[in-house]
Short mmCIF file of C-alpha atoms in Angstrom, two decimals:
data_model
loop_
_atom_site.label_atom_id
_atom_site.label_comp_id
_atom_site.label_asym_id
_atom_site.label_seq_id
_atom_site.Cartn_x
_atom_site.Cartn_y
_atom_site.Cartn_z
CA MET A 1 13.76 100.07 -41.51
CA GLN A 2 12.10 98.00 -44.18
CA ARG A 3 9.75 99.93 -46.44
CA TRP A 4 6.59 98.64 -48.04
CA SER A 5 6.81 97.36 -51.59
CA LEU A 6 4.57 95.33 -53.84
CA SER A 7 5.93 92.17 -55.37
CA THR A 8 4.93 91.43 -58.96
CA ALA A 9 3.91 88.08 -60.40
CA HIS A 10 6.36 86.35 -62.71
CA LEU A 11 5.18 85.19 -66.12
CA VAL A 12 5.49 81.49 -66.86
CA PRO A 13 6.50 80.84 -70.50
CA GLY A 14 3.82 79.09 -72.49
CA ARG A 15 1.09 79.66 -69.89
CA ARG A 16 -1.71 82.09 -70.64
CA ARG A 17 -2.58 84.56 -67.90
CA HIS A 18 -6.25 85.33 -67.35
CA GLU A 19 -5.79 88.72 -65.75
CA ASP A 20 -9.35 89.73 -66.55
CA ARG A 21 -10.81 86.76 -64.68
CA PRO A 22 -11.31 87.43 -60.95
CA PRO A 23 -10.75 84.51 -58.55
CA ALA A 24 -13.85 82.50 -57.72
CA PRO A 25 -15.47 83.77 -54.49
CA GLU A 26 -15.71 80.27 -52.98
CA ARG A 27 -11.97 79.72 -53.52
CA LEU A 28 -11.01 83.06 -52.01
CA LEU A 29 -13.27 82.51 -49.00
CA ARG A 30 -12.05 78.95 -48.48
CA ASP A 31 -8.30 79.37 -48.99
CA TYR A 32 -7.39 82.72 -47.38
CA PRO A 33 -7.95 84.70 -44.15
CA VAL A 34 -11.57 85.88 -43.99
CA LEU A 35 -13.40 88.62 -42.10
CA LEU A 36 -16.93 87.48 -41.18
CA LEU A 37 -19.62 90.05 -40.36
CA ALA A 38 -23.33 89.98 -39.57
CA GLY A 39 -25.73 92.21 -41.48
CA PRO A 40 -25.33 93.83 -44.89
CA ARG A 41 -22.08 95.71 -45.43
CA THR A 42 -20.77 97.97 -48.16
CA MET A 43 -17.17 98.38 -49.26
CA ALA A 44 -16.68 102.08 -48.48
CA PRO A 45 -16.71 102.10 -44.63
CA ILE A 46 -14.68 98.88 -44.47
CA GLU A 47 -12.11 100.24 -46.89
CA ALA A 48 -11.92 103.43 -44.82
CA LEU A 49 -10.95 101.31 -41.81
CA VAL A 50 -8.44 99.36 -43.89
CA ARG A 51 -6.86 102.67 -44.87
CA THR A 52 -6.29 103.52 -41.21
CA TRP A 53 -4.29 100.28 -40.95
CA ASN A 54 -2.33 101.17 -44.10
CA PRO A 55 -2.90 104.75 -45.30
CA MET A 56 -1.09 104.11 -48.60
CA PRO A 57 -2.55 101.03 -50.35
CA THR A 58 -2.51 100.77 -54.14
CA ARG A 59 -4.83 99.35 -56.80
CA ASP A 60 -3.76 97.13 -59.66
CA ASP A 61 -5.14 97.18 -63.21
CA GLN A 62 -7.98 94.85 -62.10
CA ASP A 63 -9.03 97.43 -59.48
CA VAL A 64 -7.95 95.08 -56.68
CA LEU A 65 -6.70 96.82 -53.55
CA HIS A 66 -3.19 95.84 -52.44
CA VAL A 67 -3.26 96.51 -48.71
CA ALA A 68 0.17 95.17 -47.72
CA ASP A 69 3.19 93.49 -49.25
CA GLY A 70 1.73 90.34 -50.77
CA VAL A 71 -1.83 90.95 -49.50
CA ARG A 72 -4.83 91.76 -51.74
CA TRP A 73 -8.29 92.73 -50.46
CA TYR A 74 -11.60 91.39 -51.85
CA GLY A 75 -15.23 91.86 -50.90
CA PRO A 76 -17.89 92.23 -49.81
CA PHE A 77 -19.24 88.74 -50.55
CA HIS A 78 -22.84 87.95 -49.64
CA LEU A 79 -22.70 84.66 -47.74
CA ASP A 80 -25.83 82.90 -48.87
CA PRO A 81 -26.25 79.25 -47.77
CA THR A 82 -24.77 77.87 -51.00
CA LEU A 83 -21.62 80.02 -50.92
CA THR A 84 -21.18 79.39 -47.19
CA VAL A 85 -21.11 75.63 -47.79
CA GLN A 86 -18.87 75.88 -50.87
CA ALA A 87 -16.39 78.03 -48.95
CA GLU A 88 -16.49 75.74 -45.91
CA LEU A 89 -17.44 78.62 -43.65
CA PRO A 90 -19.52 78.49 -40.45
CA GLY A 91 -23.14 79.57 -40.63
CA GLY A 92 -24.57 82.66 -38.98
CA TRP A 93 -22.60 85.28 -40.91
CA SER A 94 -23.98 87.26 -43.82
CA THR A 95 -20.95 89.09 -45.26
CA GLY A 96 -17.35 88.14 -45.88
CA TYR A 97 -14.14 89.93 -46.92
CA VAL A 98 -10.91 88.22 -47.92
CA ALA A 99 -7.27 89.16 -47.38
CA GLU A 100 -5.59 87.08 -50.08
CA ALA A 101 -1.97 86.16 -49.28
CA PRO A 102 0.30 83.19 -50.01
CA ARG A 103 0.09 80.61 -47.26
CA ARG A 104 3.19 80.48 -45.08
CA ARG A 105 3.21 78.74 -41.71
CA THR A 106 5.74 77.90 -39.02
CA ARG A 107 5.57 75.31 -36.26
CA ILE A 108 4.78 76.56 -32.78
CA PRO A 109 7.79 76.04 -30.48
CA ASP A 110 7.45 74.59 -27.00
CA GLY A 111 6.82 77.18 -24.32
CA ARG A 112 4.40 78.45 -21.69
CA ASN A 113 1.59 79.22 -24.17
CA ALA A 114 2.37 76.49 -26.71
CA ASP A 115 -0.67 74.30 -25.95
CA ALA A 116 -3.11 77.19 -26.23
CA LEU A 117 -1.51 78.37 -29.48
CA ARG A 118 -1.66 74.86 -30.95
CA ARG A 119 -5.36 74.64 -30.17
CA ARG A 120 -5.92 77.98 -31.86
CA TYR A 121 -3.60 77.20 -34.82
CA PRO A 122 -3.90 73.43 -35.44
CA ARG A 123 -2.18 73.85 -38.82
CA ASP A 124 0.68 76.01 -37.53
CA ILE A 125 0.96 79.75 -37.09
CA PRO A 126 0.96 82.14 -40.09
CA THR A 127 4.07 84.12 -40.97
CA GLY A 128 5.08 86.58 -43.70
CA PRO A 129 2.25 87.97 -45.87
CA GLU A 130 -0.26 85.53 -44.40
CA ALA A 131 0.52 86.89 -40.91
CA LEU A 132 -0.15 90.42 -42.21
CA ALA A 133 -3.44 89.29 -43.73
CA TRP A 134 -4.41 87.57 -40.50
CA SER A 135 -3.56 90.64 -38.40
CA LEU A 136 -5.71 92.79 -40.68
CA VAL A 137 -8.81 90.57 -40.51
CA THR A 138 -8.52 89.93 -36.75
CA GLY A 139 -8.16 93.66 -36.10
CA LEU A 140 -11.21 94.44 -38.22
CA ALA A 141 -13.20 91.67 -36.54
CA ARG A 142 -12.37 93.15 -33.14
CA LEU A 143 -13.40 96.66 -34.24
CA LEU A 144 -16.60 95.57 -35.99
CA GLY A 145 -17.86 92.82 -33.69
CA GLY A 146 -17.21 90.08 -36.25
CA ALA A 147 -15.04 86.98 -36.48
CA ALA A 148 -11.90 86.04 -38.35
CA ARG A 149 -11.29 82.66 -39.97
CA LEU A 150 -7.84 81.35 -40.89
CA PRO A 151 -7.93 78.39 -43.31
CA GLY A 152 -7.73 75.18 -41.35
CA CYS A 153 -8.76 76.81 -38.07
CA ALA A 154 -11.98 77.52 -36.21
CA PRO A 155 -13.43 81.07 -36.43
CA TYR A 156 -11.80 83.43 -33.96
CA VAL A 157 -13.59 86.05 -31.87
CA ALA A 158 -11.24 88.11 -29.71
CA ALA A 159 -11.84 88.18 -25.97
CA PRO A 160 -11.52 91.50 -24.10
CA GLU A 161 -8.38 90.37 -22.24
CA GLU A 162 -6.60 89.87 -25.56
CA THR A 163 -6.64 93.62 -26.21
CA VAL A 164 -3.12 95.08 -26.35
CA TYR A 165 -2.29 98.77 -26.78
CA CYS A 166 1.10 99.89 -28.09
CA VAL A 167 2.54 103.39 -27.70
CA TYR A 168 5.47 104.07 -30.03
CA GLY A 169 7.76 106.84 -28.85
CA HIS A 170 11.26 108.27 -28.52
CA GLU A 171 13.73 107.24 -25.82
CA ALA A 172 12.13 105.31 -22.95
CA LEU A 173 10.97 107.19 -19.88
CA PRO A 174 12.68 106.12 -16.64
CA TRP A 175 10.41 103.67 -14.81
CA HIS A 176 9.61 106.05 -11.93
CA VAL A 177 8.70 108.81 -14.42
CA LEU A 178 6.42 106.46 -16.34
CA ARG A 179 4.73 105.40 -13.10
CA SER A 180 4.14 109.06 -12.24
CA VAL A 181 2.76 109.88 -15.71
CA LEU A 182 0.31 106.99 -15.58
CA GLY A 183 -0.64 107.51 -11.94
CA LEU A 184 -3.95 109.29 -12.58
CA ALA A 185 -5.20 106.69 -15.09
CA ILE A 186 -3.55 103.61 -13.55
CA PRO A 187 -2.59 104.11 -9.90
CA ASN A 188 -0.59 101.71 -7.73
CA LEU A 189 1.81 100.51 -10.40
CA GLY A 190 4.97 98.77 -9.27
CA ARG A 191 8.14 97.78 -11.05
CA ASN A 192 8.25 94.08 -11.86
CA GLY A 193 11.48 93.20 -13.60
CA VAL A 194 14.14 95.35 -15.21
CA LEU A 195 16.80 94.43 -17.74
CA ALA A 196 17.97 97.94 -18.55
CA ALA A 197 16.88 101.56 -18.23
CA ASN A 198 14.93 101.17 -21.49
CA ASP A 199 13.80 97.56 -20.92
CA TYR A 200 11.55 97.02 -17.91
CA CYS A 201 8.00 96.27 -16.77
CA LEU A 202 5.45 98.01 -14.55
CA ASP A 203 2.39 96.12 -13.33
CA ARG A 204 -0.55 95.74 -11.00
CA ALA A 205 -0.34 92.10 -9.99
CA GLY A 206 -3.16 90.01 -11.40
CA GLN A 207 -4.56 92.88 -13.43
CA LEU A 208 -2.35 94.59 -16.00
CA GLU A 209 1.19 95.36 -17.07
CA ILE A 210 3.09 97.86 -19.18
CA ARG A 211 6.10 96.29 -20.91
CA VAL A 212 8.71 98.82 -22.07
CA GLN A 213 11.22 97.70 -24.70
CA PRO A 214 13.51 99.19 -27.34
CA PHE A 215 12.07 99.09 -30.85
CA GLY A 216 14.59 97.06 -32.84
CA ASP A 217 15.70 97.83 -36.39
CA ASP A 218 14.56 94.35 -37.44
CA GLU A 219 11.15 94.61 -35.74
CA PHE A 220 8.04 94.83 -37.93
CA LEU A 221 6.99 98.43 -38.42
CA PRO A 222 3.18 98.82 -38.63
CA TYR A 223 2.00 100.42 -41.85
CA ALA A 224 0.22 103.18 -39.94
CA LEU A 225 3.62 104.43 -38.69
CA ARG A 226 5.61 104.30 -41.90
CA SER A 227 5.06 107.84 -43.12
CA ARG A 228 6.52 109.14 -39.85
CA ALA A 229 9.26 106.61 -39.10
CA ASP A 230 12.94 107.30 -39.79
CA ASP A 231 16.29 106.35 -38.28
CA GLY A 232 15.47 108.40 -35.18
CA TRP A 233 11.93 107.12 -34.52
CA PRO A 234 10.46 105.01 -33.02
CA HIS A 235 13.01 104.01 -30.39
CA THR A 236 10.64 102.59 -27.77
CA VAL A 237 7.37 100.69 -27.60
CA TYR A 238 5.19 100.61 -24.45
CA ARG A 239 2.84 97.59 -24.54
CA PHE A 240 -0.25 97.65 -22.31
CA SER A 241 -1.90 94.27 -21.64
CA CYS A 242 -4.21 92.85 -18.99
CA THR A 243 -5.29 89.62 -17.32
CA LYS A 244 -8.77 88.14 -17.51
CA GLN A 245 -10.82 89.04 -14.43
CA ALA A 246 -13.51 87.03 -12.67
CA ALA A 247 -16.32 88.91 -14.45
CA ARG A 248 -16.31 89.99 -18.09
CA SER A 249 -17.47 93.47 -17.04
CA GLU A 250 -14.41 93.79 -14.80
CA THR A 251 -12.13 92.83 -17.69
CA ILE A 252 -13.78 95.37 -19.99
CA ALA A 253 -13.38 98.08 -17.34
CA LEU A 254 -9.71 97.17 -17.00
CA VAL A 255 -9.21 97.40 -20.76
CA GLU A 256 -10.77 100.88 -20.70
CA ARG A 257 -8.42 101.92 -17.90
CA MET A 258 -5.51 100.68 -20.01
CA ARG A 259 -6.75 102.63 -23.02
CA LYS A 260 -6.97 105.84 -21.02
CA GLY A 261 -3.46 105.31 -19.70
CA ALA A 262 -2.11 104.62 -23.19
CA VAL A 263 -3.84 107.73 -24.61
CA LEU A 264 -2.33 109.83 -21.82
CA LEU A 265 1.15 108.40 -22.35
CA ALA A 266 1.03 108.96 -26.12
CA ASP A 267 0.13 112.59 -25.53
CA VAL A 268 2.92 113.11 -22.96
CA VAL A 269 5.72 111.50 -25.02
CA GLY A 270 4.51 112.71 -28.42
CA GLY A 271 4.02 109.11 -29.50
CA VAL A 272 1.54 107.16 -31.61
CA LEU A 273 -0.99 104.74 -30.13
CA LEU A 274 -1.96 101.60 -32.06
CA ASP A 275 -3.54 98.33 -31.06
CA ALA A 276 -1.56 95.11 -31.42
CA ASP A 277 -3.00 94.54 -34.92
CA GLY A 278 -1.69 97.90 -36.15
CA PHE A 279 -4.92 99.97 -36.09
CA PRO A 280 -4.84 103.49 -34.63
CA VAL A 281 -6.69 103.75 -31.32
CA ALA A 282 -9.21 106.60 -31.36
CA GLU A 283 -9.33 108.94 -28.41
CA ARG A 284 -12.86 109.20 -27.01
CA GLU A 285 -14.47 111.00 -24.13
#
């Protein structure tokens, strides 16, 4: 499995490097994925959350935090009216953080969700380091009640039904065993599609599903798992997702039921529970 490394900048002959000159705030906020928050914020609690996403970041000689391969973290920036306009940000937010990464996009292929994705990503979908940066800021926005802005796109606020929980574990449980394990938290599950003993789906029609798949050697390994991962783990990922219900309160209740089921499963299989953005999911009463 691919391990995390930091790429270094190449020197260009004849060009002077201004390593002691930080990037202009308006350029950072305009050109890279941004976390937008209301109210005053300080670096320490935000950095503590970032370190749950990647427990082993590094700092360069400018004291800039490298939070992923190709991703550097800046902030907080106070978003006064002048800076907000210069950075082409929406109003109503007081604090911004930036996940600086080289822009890399890919066209959205035709498919069932293509139209919705194209509305959300009018300038194509991020990949590579920019996708990591985007995952970090969207995950933080979800946890902190903020918004995330990708350059060229409208600010994004996650809806409850977009919550996905992922349990990483050993060999997949047989479908009938998984249904039994989850029965107390999520009763009345049925099997809906099976490709193999380790590749199947359980669901409650119109409400939620648990997709069970092998974890491939070429699949992205979240940073929060990397200290534990080896050739023997993880082998399986259980993905919990739900469908939007008629009332927002019903959707939120369904997400909480999913979370309880995912917490229970992680405990039973000795796995690790993360959300889809790679943040550990805290167990709560």
